[in-house]
PDB file of C-alpha atoms in Angstrom:
ATOM      1  CA  MET A1304      19.990  75.155 -33.020  1.00 43.00           C
ATOM      2  CA  SER A1305      22.828  77.676 -32.856  1.00 42.00           C
ATOM      3  CA  VAL A1306      26.236  76.834 -34.228  1.00 44.00           C
ATOM      4  CA  VAL A1307      29.338  78.049 -32.370  1.00 42.00           C
ATOM      5  CA  PRO A1308      32.530  78.259 -34.430  1.00 46.00           C
ATOM      6  CA  ALA A1309      35.191  75.918 -33.204  1.00 45.00           C
ATOM      7  CA  GLU A1310      37.773  78.733 -33.154  1.00 44.00           C
ATOM      8  CA  VAL A1311      36.074  80.470 -30.217  1.00 42.00           C
ATOM      9  CA  LEU A1312      36.214  77.440 -27.985  1.00 43.00           C
ATOM     10  CA  GLN A1313      39.260  77.427 -25.739  1.00 45.00           C
ATOM     11  CA  GLY A1314      41.103  74.206 -26.327  1.00 43.00           C
ATOM     12  CA  GLY A1315      38.714  73.212 -29.058  1.00 43.00           C
ATOM     13  CA  ALA A1316      39.727  71.008 -31.911  1.00 43.00           C
ATOM     14  CA  GLY A1317      39.867  73.945 -34.265  1.00 43.00           C
ATOM     15  CA  ALA A1318      42.230  75.828 -31.979  1.00 44.00           C
ATOM     16  CA  VAL A1319      44.853  73.119 -32.347  1.00 44.00           C
ATOM     17  CA  LYS A1320      46.866  73.765 -35.466  1.00 46.00           C
ATOM     18  CA  GLY A1321      50.115  72.035 -34.627  1.00 46.00           C
ATOM     19  CA  PRO A1322      52.155  70.738 -31.756  1.00 47.00           C
ATOM     20  CA  ALA A1323      51.136  72.073 -28.334  1.00 48.00           C
ATOM     21  CA  LYS A1324      53.203  75.029 -27.261  1.00 50.00           C
ATOM     22  CA  GLY A1325      54.247  75.643 -23.678  1.00 50.00           C
ATOM     23  CA  PRO A1326      57.143  75.285 -21.278  1.00 54.00           C
ATOM     24  CA  ALA A1327      59.239  72.206 -21.907  1.00 54.00           C
ATOM     25  CA  ARG A1328      58.602  69.456 -19.375  1.00 58.00           C
ATOM     26  CA  GLY A1329      61.536  67.554 -17.890  1.00 61.00           C
ATOM     27  CA  PRO A1330      61.497  64.182 -16.188  1.00 59.00           C
ATOM     28  CA  ALA A1331      58.928  63.804 -13.449  1.00 59.00           C
ATOM     29  CA  GLU A1332      60.333  64.416  -9.990  1.00 62.00           C
ATOM     30  CA  LEU A1333      60.443  61.502  -7.591  1.00 59.00           C
ATOM     31  CA  ALA A1334      58.597  61.679  -4.323  1.00 61.00           C
ATOM     32  CA  PRO A1335      60.763  62.495  -1.309  1.00 64.00           C
ATOM     33  CA  ALA A1336      62.167  59.508   0.528  1.00 65.00           C
ATOM     34  CA  ALA A1337      60.120  58.254   3.450  1.00 73.00           C
ATOM     35  CA  ARG A1338      61.379  58.968   6.936  1.00 79.00           C
ATOM     36  CA  LEU A1339      63.110  56.291   8.982  1.00 77.00           C
ATOM     37  CA  TRP A1340      60.593  55.583  11.732  1.00 81.00           C
ATOM     38  CA  PRO A1341      57.394  55.444   9.603  1.00 83.00           C
ATOM     39  CA  SER A1342      59.257  53.217   7.121  1.00 82.00           C
ATOM     40  CA  LEU A1343      60.522  51.010   9.930  1.00 82.00           C
ATOM     41  CA  ALA A1344      57.001  50.629  11.321  1.00 85.00           C
ATOM     42  CA  ALA A1345      55.631  49.685   7.886  1.00 84.00           C
ATOM     43  CA  VAL A1346      58.366  47.101   7.267  1.00 83.00           C
ATOM     44  CA  TYR A1347      57.912  45.734  10.802  1.00 85.00           C
ATOM     45  CA  ARG A1348      54.161  45.205  10.330  1.00 85.00           C
ATOM     46  CA  ALA A1349      54.653  43.602   6.921  1.00 82.00           C
ATOM     47  CA  GLN A1350      57.355  41.248   8.175  1.00 79.00           C
ATOM     48  CA  LEU A1351      55.363  40.398  11.285  1.00 78.00           C
ATOM     49  CA  SER A1352      52.392  39.231   9.227  1.00 76.00           C
ATOM     50  CA  ARG A1353      54.632  37.169   6.916  1.00 71.00           C
ATOM     51  CA  ALA A1354      56.727  35.569   9.641  1.00 65.00           C
ATOM     52  CA  ARG A1355      53.763  34.771  11.867  1.00 65.00           C
ATOM     53  CA  VAL A1356      52.647  31.859   9.710  1.00 65.00           C
ATOM     54  CA  ALA A1357      55.981  30.441   8.614  1.00 65.00           C
ATOM     55  CA  ARG A1358      58.147  30.927  11.699  1.00 65.00           C
ATOM     56  CA  ILE A1359      55.959  30.030  14.668  1.00 70.00           C
ATOM     57  CA  PRO A1360      56.543  26.241  14.261  1.00 73.00           C
ATOM     58  CA  LEU A1361      60.293  26.877  14.182  1.00 71.00           C
ATOM     59  CA  LEU A1362      60.082  28.904  17.372  1.00 75.00           C
ATOM     60  CA  PHE A1363      58.349  25.993  19.083  1.00 79.00           C
ATOM     61  CA  VAL A1364      61.345  23.921  18.038  1.00 80.00           C
ATOM     62  CA  ALA A1365      63.737  26.528  19.492  1.00 81.00           C
ATOM     63  CA  THR A1366      61.857  26.578  22.803  1.00 86.00           C
ATOM     64  CA  PHE A1367      61.675  22.803  23.140  1.00 88.00           C
ATOM     65  CA  GLN A1368      65.340  22.566  22.195  1.00 88.00           C
ATOM     66  CA  SER A1369      66.327  24.897  25.037  1.00 91.00           C
ATOM     67  CA  ILE A1370      64.083  23.075  27.512  1.00 92.00           C
ATOM     68  CA  GLY A1371      65.605  19.747  26.461  1.00 92.00           C
ATOM     69  CA  ILE A1372      69.108  21.130  27.040  1.00 91.00           C
ATOM     70  CA  MET A1373      68.190  22.188  30.558  1.00 93.00           C
ATOM     71  CA  VAL A1374      66.701  18.787  31.339  1.00 92.00           C
ATOM     72  CA  MET A1375      69.940  17.114  30.220  1.00 90.00           C
ATOM     73  CA  MET A1376      72.099  19.565  32.155  1.00 89.00           C
ATOM     74  CA  ARG A1377      70.032  18.981  35.303  1.00 87.00           C
ATOM     75  CA  GLY A1378      71.991  15.820  35.974  1.00 84.00           C
ATOM     76  CA  VAL A1379      75.386  17.406  35.241  1.00 84.00           C
ATOM     77  CA  VAL A1380      75.569  20.713  37.097  1.00 85.00           C
ATOM     78  CA  ASP A1381      76.740  20.582  40.681  1.00 81.00           C
ATOM     79  CA  THR A1382      76.374  24.081  42.067  1.00 88.00           C
ATOM     80  CA  ARG A1383      73.813  26.849  42.131  1.00 89.00           C
ATOM     81  CA  VAL A1384      76.121  29.158  40.143  1.00 89.00           C
ATOM     82  CA  GLN A1385      76.363  26.594  37.362  1.00 90.00           C
ATOM     83  CA  ALA A1386      72.576  26.236  37.350  1.00 92.00           C
ATOM     84  CA  GLN A1387      72.236  30.016  36.967  1.00 92.00           C
ATOM     85  CA  PHE A1388      74.372  30.000  33.816  1.00 93.00           C
ATOM     86  CA  VAL A1389      72.521  26.988  32.380  1.00 94.00           C
ATOM     87  CA  VAL A1390      69.125  28.667  32.803  1.00 94.00           C
ATOM     88  CA  ALA A1391      70.347  32.048  31.553  1.00 94.00           C
ATOM     89  CA  GLY A1392      72.215  30.513  28.622  1.00 93.00           C
ATOM     90  CA  SER A1393      69.293  28.324  27.551  1.00 93.00           C
ATOM     91  CA  SER A1394      66.971  31.336  27.619  1.00 93.00           C
ATOM     92  CA  VAL A1395      69.279  33.414  25.419  1.00 93.00           C
ATOM     93  CA  VAL A1396      69.663  30.482  23.003  1.00 92.00           C
ATOM     94  CA  VAL A1397      66.042  31.030  21.919  1.00 90.00           C
ATOM     95  CA  VAL A1398      66.995  34.586  20.944  1.00 90.00           C
ATOM     96  CA  ALA A1399      70.147  33.382  19.177  1.00 89.00           C
ATOM     97  CA  TYR A1400      68.203  30.786  17.204  1.00 87.00           C
ATOM     98  CA  VAL A1401      66.060  33.477  15.627  1.00 84.00           C
ATOM     99  CA  ALA A1402      68.638  36.262  15.351  1.00 86.00           C
ATOM    100  CA  LEU A1403      71.439  34.173  13.875  1.00 87.00           C
ATOM    101  CA  ASN A1404      69.836  31.158  12.244  1.00 86.00           C
ATOM    102  CA  LEU A1405      66.535  32.421  10.865  1.00 86.00           C
ATOM    103  CA  LEU A1406      67.646  35.944   9.941  1.00 87.00           C
ATOM    104  CA  SER A1407      70.727  34.769   8.047  1.00 91.00           C
ATOM    105  CA  GLN A1408      68.528  32.365   6.062  1.00 89.00           C
ATOM    106  CA  TYR A1409      65.887  35.044   5.449  1.00 87.00           C
ATOM    107  CA  PHE A1410      68.279  37.643   4.065  1.00 89.00           C
ATOM    108  CA  GLY A1411      70.190  34.938   2.192  1.00 89.00           C
ATOM    109  CA  GLN A1412      66.944  33.902   0.470  1.00 88.00           C
ATOM    110  CA  LEU A1413      66.133  37.528  -0.316  1.00 86.00           C
ATOM    111  CA  ARG A1414      69.471  37.993  -2.013  1.00 86.00           C
ATOM    112  CA  ALA A1415      69.507  34.643  -3.828  1.00 84.00           C
ATOM    113  CA  GLY A1416      65.874  34.847  -5.002  1.00 81.00           C
ATOM    114  CA  GLY A1417      65.898  38.466  -6.155  1.00 79.00           C
ATOM    115  CA  GLY A1418      63.559  39.630  -3.397  1.00 78.00           C
ATOM    116  CA  LEU A1419      66.102  42.218  -2.379  1.00 81.00           C
ATOM    117  CA  ASP A1420      65.442  44.057  -5.653  1.00 79.00           C
ATOM    118  CA  HIS A1421      61.882  44.693  -4.502  1.00 78.00           C
ATOM    119  CA  TYR A1422      63.048  46.478  -1.361  1.00 76.00           C
ATOM    120  CA  ALA A1423      65.721  48.348  -3.327  1.00 76.00           C
ATOM    121  CA  THR A1424      63.010  50.030  -5.455  1.00 78.00           C
ATOM    122  CA  LEU A1425      61.109  51.323  -2.422  1.00 77.00           C
ATOM    123  CA  PRO A1426      61.870  54.894  -1.262  1.00 78.00           C
ATOM    124  CA  VAL A1427      62.693  53.749   2.264  1.00 80.00           C
ATOM    125  CA  PRO A1428      65.973  54.038   4.170  1.00 83.00           C
ATOM    126  CA  PRO A1429      68.038  50.814   4.148  1.00 82.00           C
ATOM    127  CA  ALA A1430      68.206  50.852   7.929  1.00 82.00           C
ATOM    128  CA  SER A1431      64.409  50.574   8.134  1.00 85.00           C
ATOM    129  CA  VAL A1432      64.463  47.309   6.141  1.00 85.00           C
ATOM    130  CA  VAL A1433      67.131  45.721   8.357  1.00 86.00           C
ATOM    131  CA  LEU A1434      65.686  46.966  11.640  1.00 86.00           C
ATOM    132  CA  GLY A1435      62.088  46.195  10.652  1.00 86.00           C
ATOM    133  CA  ALA A1436      62.870  42.603   9.682  1.00 85.00           C
ATOM    134  CA  ALA A1437      65.068  42.043  12.747  1.00 84.00           C
ATOM    135  CA  GLY A1438      62.435  43.510  15.051  1.00 84.00           C
ATOM    136  CA  ALA A1439      59.651  41.384  13.586  1.00 83.00           C
ATOM    137  CA  TYR A1440      61.637  38.177  14.004  1.00 81.00           C
ATOM    138  CA  ALA A1441      62.760  39.182  17.504  1.00 80.00           C
ATOM    139  CA  SER A1442      59.135  39.703  18.563  1.00 81.00           C
ATOM    140  CA  PHE A1443      58.498  35.982  18.291  1.00 79.00           C
ATOM    141  CA  THR A1444      61.304  35.175  20.707  1.00 85.00           C
ATOM    142  CA  VAL A1445      59.619  36.810  23.712  1.00 87.00           C
ATOM    143  CA  PRO A1446      57.115  34.020  24.575  1.00 87.00           C
ATOM    144  CA  GLY A1447      59.665  31.246  24.005  1.00 88.00           C
ATOM    145  CA  THR A1448      62.323  32.976  26.092  1.00 91.00           C
ATOM    146  CA  LEU A1449      59.939  33.591  28.985  1.00 92.00           C
ATOM    147  CA  VAL A1450      58.676  29.989  28.924  1.00 92.00           C
ATOM    148  CA  THR A1451      62.245  28.647  28.855  1.00 93.00           C
ATOM    149  CA  ALA A1452      63.388  30.927  31.693  1.00 94.00           C
ATOM    150  CA  GLY A1453      60.362  30.102  33.832  1.00 94.00           C
ATOM    151  CA  PHE A1454      60.718  26.349  33.279  1.00 94.00           C
ATOM    152  CA  GLY A1455      64.432  26.515  34.068  1.00 94.00           C
ATOM    153  CA  CYS A1456      63.890  28.410  37.304  1.00 94.00           C
ATOM    154  CA  VAL A1457      61.371  25.824  38.472  1.00 94.00           C
ATOM    155  CA  LEU A1458      63.592  22.923  37.348  1.00 93.00           C
ATOM    156  CA  PHE A1459      66.703  24.193  39.165  1.00 93.00           C
ATOM    157  CA  GLY A1460      64.956  25.834  42.120  1.00 92.00           C
ATOM    158  CA  LEU A1461      65.937  29.402  41.205  1.00 92.00           C
ATOM    159  CA  PRO A1462      63.834  32.493  42.029  1.00 90.00           C
ATOM    160  CA  LEU A1463      61.389  33.872  39.501  1.00 89.00           C
ATOM    161  CA  THR A1464      61.492  37.397  40.900  1.00 87.00           C
ATOM    162  CA  ASN A1465      64.023  38.797  38.423  1.00 84.00           C
ATOM    163  CA  LEU A1466      62.494  37.543  35.190  1.00 89.00           C
ATOM    164  CA  TRP A1467      61.799  41.200  34.374  1.00 91.00           C
ATOM    165  CA  ILE A1468      65.466  41.653  33.426  1.00 93.00           C
ATOM    166  CA  LEU A1469      64.628  39.717  30.251  1.00 93.00           C
ATOM    167  CA  VAL A1470      62.813  42.842  29.068  1.00 92.00           C
ATOM    168  CA  ALA A1471      66.296  44.333  28.614  1.00 93.00           C
ATOM    169  CA  VAL A1472      68.228  41.160  27.805  1.00 93.00           C
ATOM    170  CA  ILE A1473      66.008  40.040  24.889  1.00 91.00           C
ATOM    171  CA  PRO A1474      66.167  43.242  22.781  1.00 90.00           C
ATOM    172  CA  LEU A1475      69.809  44.075  23.540  1.00 91.00           C
ATOM    173  CA  ALA A1476      71.260  40.587  23.055  1.00 91.00           C
ATOM    174  CA  GLY A1477      68.872  40.110  20.136  1.00 89.00           C
ATOM    175  CA  ALA A1478      70.065  43.312  18.445  1.00 88.00           C
ATOM    176  CA  ALA A1479      73.704  42.285  18.773  1.00 89.00           C
ATOM    177  CA  LEU A1480      73.035  38.878  17.215  1.00 91.00           C
ATOM    178  CA  ALA A1481      70.450  40.052  14.673  1.00 89.00           C
ATOM    179  CA  GLY A1482      72.950  42.414  13.084  1.00 89.00           C
ATOM    180  CA  LEU A1483      75.399  39.536  12.695  1.00 91.00           C
ATOM    181  CA  GLY A1484      72.717  37.234  11.278  1.00 91.00           C
ATOM    182  CA  ALA A1485      71.523  39.823   8.761  1.00 91.00           C
ATOM    183  CA  ALA A1486      75.104  40.562   7.693  1.00 92.00           C
ATOM    184  CA  PHE A1487      75.756  36.819   7.212  1.00 92.00           C
ATOM    185  CA  GLY A1488      72.789  36.554   4.838  1.00 91.00           C
ATOM    186  CA  LEU A1489      73.472  39.776   2.933  1.00 90.00           C
ATOM    187  CA  LEU A1490      77.193  39.211   2.428  1.00 91.00           C
ATOM    188  CA  SER A1491      76.945  35.535   1.461  1.00 89.00           C
ATOM    189  CA  THR A1492      77.146  34.900  -2.253  1.00 85.00           C
ATOM    190  CA  ARG A1493      75.108  31.696  -1.939  1.00 87.00           C
ATOM    191  CA  LEU A1494      72.129  30.696   0.183  1.00 87.00           C
ATOM    192  CA  GLU A1495      73.938  27.584   1.370  1.00 89.00           C
ATOM    193  CA  LEU A1496      76.780  29.711   2.729  1.00 91.00           C
ATOM    194  CA  ALA A1497      74.339  31.963   4.592  1.00 91.00           C
ATOM    195  CA  THR A1498      72.696  28.901   6.143  1.00 91.00           C
ATOM    196  CA  LEU A1499      76.095  27.484   7.141  1.00 92.00           C
ATOM    197  CA  LEU A1500      77.197  30.733   8.803  1.00 92.00           C
ATOM    198  CA  GLY A1501      73.911  31.002  10.671  1.00 90.00           C
ATOM    199  CA  GLN A1502      74.206  27.420  11.925  1.00 90.00           C
ATOM    200  CA  LEU A1503      77.803  27.949  13.041  1.00 92.00           C
ATOM    201  CA  GLY A1504      76.849  31.107  14.916  1.00 90.00           C
ATOM    202  CA  MET A1505      73.948  29.297  16.542  1.00 88.00           C
ATOM    203  CA  SER A1506      76.238  26.437  17.624  1.00 89.00           C
ATOM    204  CA  ALA A1507      78.680  28.934  19.150  1.00 91.00           C
ATOM    205  CA  ALA A1508      75.877  30.645  21.072  1.00 89.00           C
ATOM    206  CA  LEU A1509      74.679  27.244  22.286  1.00 88.00           C
ATOM    207  CA  LEU A1510      78.024  25.866  23.454  1.00 88.00           C
ATOM    208  CA  LEU A1511      79.566  29.062  24.821  1.00 90.00           C
ATOM    209  CA  GLY A1512      76.376  30.386  26.374  1.00 89.00           C
ATOM    210  CA  VAL A1513      74.856  27.344  28.061  1.00 90.00           C
ATOM    211  CA  LEU A1514      77.947  25.658  29.515  1.00 88.00           C
ATOM    212  CA  PRO A1515      79.047  27.186  32.853  1.00 86.00           C
ATOM    213  CA  PRO A1516      82.286  29.207  32.426  1.00 87.00           C
ATOM    214  CA  ASP A1517      84.044  27.364  35.264  1.00 85.00           C
ATOM    215  CA  LYS A1518      83.723  24.144  33.271  1.00 82.00           C
ATOM    216  CA  MET A1519      85.558  25.633  30.262  1.00 86.00           C
ATOM    217  CA  PRO A1520      89.304  25.668  29.496  1.00 87.00           C
ATOM    218  CA  GLU A1521      90.948  29.085  29.588  1.00 86.00           C
ATOM    219  CA  ILE A1522      91.214  29.427  25.801  1.00 87.00           C
ATOM    220  CA  VAL A1523      87.503  28.667  25.402  1.00 88.00           C
ATOM    221  CA  ARG A1524      86.677  31.353  27.974  1.00 87.00           C
ATOM    222  CA  LEU A1525      88.522  33.860  25.775  1.00 88.00           C
ATOM    223  CA  ALA A1526      86.379  32.802  22.820  1.00 88.00           C
ATOM    224  CA  ARG A1527      83.310  33.155  25.045  1.00 90.00           C
ATOM    225  CA  ASP A1528      84.201  36.802  25.707  1.00 89.00           C
ATOM    226  CA  LEU A1529      84.098  37.486  21.954  1.00 90.00           C
ATOM    227  CA  LEU A1530      80.493  36.341  21.577  1.00 91.00           C
ATOM    228  CA  PRO A1531      78.128  39.266  22.352  1.00 89.00           C
ATOM    229  CA  SER A1532      75.226  37.082  23.525  1.00 89.00           C
ATOM    230  CA  THR A1533      77.308  35.796  26.465  1.00 93.00           C
ATOM    231  CA  TYR A1534      77.143  39.266  28.017  1.00 94.00           C
ATOM    232  CA  GLY A1535      73.365  38.940  28.008  1.00 93.00           C
ATOM    233  CA  VAL A1536      73.757  35.513  29.626  1.00 94.00           C
ATOM    234  CA  ASP A1537      76.035  36.956  32.320  1.00 93.00           C
ATOM    235  CA  ALA A1538      73.640  39.854  32.978  1.00 94.00           C
ATOM    236  CA  TYR A1539      70.711  37.486  33.510  1.00 94.00           C
ATOM    237  CA  ALA A1540      72.755  34.970  35.531  1.00 93.00           C
ATOM    238  CA  ARG A1541      73.945  37.696  37.945  1.00 92.00           C
ATOM    239  CA  THR A1542      70.353  38.551  38.898  1.00 93.00           C
ATOM    240  CA  PHE A1543      69.803  35.151  40.534  1.00 90.00           C
ATOM    241  CA  GLY A1544      72.074  36.031  43.435  1.00 82.00           C
ATOM    242  CA  ALA A1545      70.748  37.128  46.805  1.00 81.00           C
ATOM    243  CA  HIS A1546      72.357  40.552  46.355  1.00 85.00           C
ATOM    244  CA  PRO A1547      72.927  41.128  42.613  1.00 87.00           C
ATOM    245  CA  ASP A1548      75.669  43.543  41.626  1.00 89.00           C
ATOM    246  CA  TRP A1549      73.572  45.737  39.355  1.00 92.00           C
ATOM    247  CA  ALA A1550      76.575  47.746  38.200  1.00 94.00           C
ATOM    248  CA  PHE A1551      77.988  44.628  36.483  1.00 93.00           C
ATOM    249  CA  VAL A1552      74.538  43.855  35.083  1.00 94.00           C
ATOM    250  CA  VAL A1553      74.359  47.327  33.529  1.00 95.00           C
ATOM    251  CA  VAL A1554      77.887  46.988  32.124  1.00 95.00           C
ATOM    252  CA  ASP A1555      77.039  43.635  30.514  1.00 94.00           C
ATOM    253  CA  LEU A1556      73.879  45.050  28.978  1.00 94.00           C
ATOM    254  CA  GLY A1557      75.848  48.087  27.806  1.00 95.00           C
ATOM    255  CA  VAL A1558      78.248  45.815  25.937  1.00 95.00           C
ATOM    256  CA  CYS A1559      75.285  44.133  24.221  1.00 93.00           C
ATOM    257  CA  ALA A1560      73.880  47.536  23.262  1.00 94.00           C
ATOM    258  CA  ALA A1561      77.203  48.787  21.875  1.00 95.00           C
ATOM    259  CA  VAL A1562      77.755  45.628  19.844  1.00 94.00           C
ATOM    260  CA  GLY A1563      74.153  45.829  18.658  1.00 91.00           C
ATOM    261  CA  VAL A1564      74.651  49.337  17.262  1.00 93.00           C
ATOM    262  CA  VAL A1565      77.828  48.282  15.445  1.00 94.00           C
ATOM    263  CA  SER A1566      76.420  45.014  14.077  1.00 92.00           C
ATOM    264  CA  LEU A1567      73.174  46.614  12.853  1.00 90.00           C
ATOM    265  CA  ALA A1568      75.194  49.379  11.179  1.00 92.00           C
ATOM    266  CA  ALA A1569      77.275  46.683   9.489  1.00 92.00           C
ATOM    267  CA  ALA A1570      74.089  44.919   8.365  1.00 91.00           C
ATOM    268  CA  THR A1571      72.762  48.199   6.903  1.00 89.00           C
ATOM    269  CA  TRP A1572      76.013  48.654   4.981  1.00 91.00           C
ATOM    270  CA  ALA A1573      75.759  45.065   3.740  1.00 91.00           C
ATOM    271  CA  TYR A1574      72.179  45.730   2.595  1.00 89.00           C
ATOM    272  CA  ARG A1575      73.262  48.770   0.555  1.00 86.00           C
ATOM    273  CA  ARG A1576      76.114  46.760  -0.953  1.00 86.00           C
ATOM    274  CA  ALA A1577      73.861  43.833  -1.886  1.00 86.00           C
ATOM    275  CA  ALA A1578      71.096  46.080  -3.251  1.00 79.00           C
ATOM    276  CA  VAL A1579      73.347  47.896  -5.740  1.00 72.00           C
ATOM    277  CA  ARG A1580      75.504  44.972  -6.782  1.00 66.00           C
TER     278      ARG A1580
END
């Protein structure tokens, strides 16, 4: 058996006679931050799988609540125009229930329970967390809104031909309200306060959206104009007419979109503020 001196082996034990020499190593570099859309898709899928189990029973409650409101209003409304606002308002209430009530509670729980720290350590843009969670919750509103709108049309004898407008009303009105709901939860210092704000917003959407405007006092109509979801209600209610004025429908949806951009930007700012507190 031949013996090879340890000195001739590169990196051998005999070659090491002290501390390793070489260029000084600094702190390891962090990976580049993930892009917005891939991060948003990942957060959306994760939230969708989590919310599917816990939130579906609540969405049944939201749908049955809206159907019950329409049944009660069936004996109160006198005109076809009033019936249009009742059906449109009850349909949008399903969206408001999720966007205002559930999202404010969700982000309030994240902040109160420390779950927000988990997202703060991920290399994802803050906007992807807010938009991904809001989108996942909004996805569950589609079946309930369609069922409510269809039931209301049959109950009040309204046409079903323009249900397609809900494809625009649900995401635009939902975005406007989801930003508010997320901001409520992220800015509230206590979970109870986030729940209270969400409930108050939901009550406003219910009263100001379902009741026909011609039944309201003038000062209440002014308050109605300040609630972004009522523009979604007006857009849907206008489509029941024999000759809908589509220009007004587009303007109403444009208001929802503009408010949605502002409210989601505010929610993203609130997320950054809560994550670094």
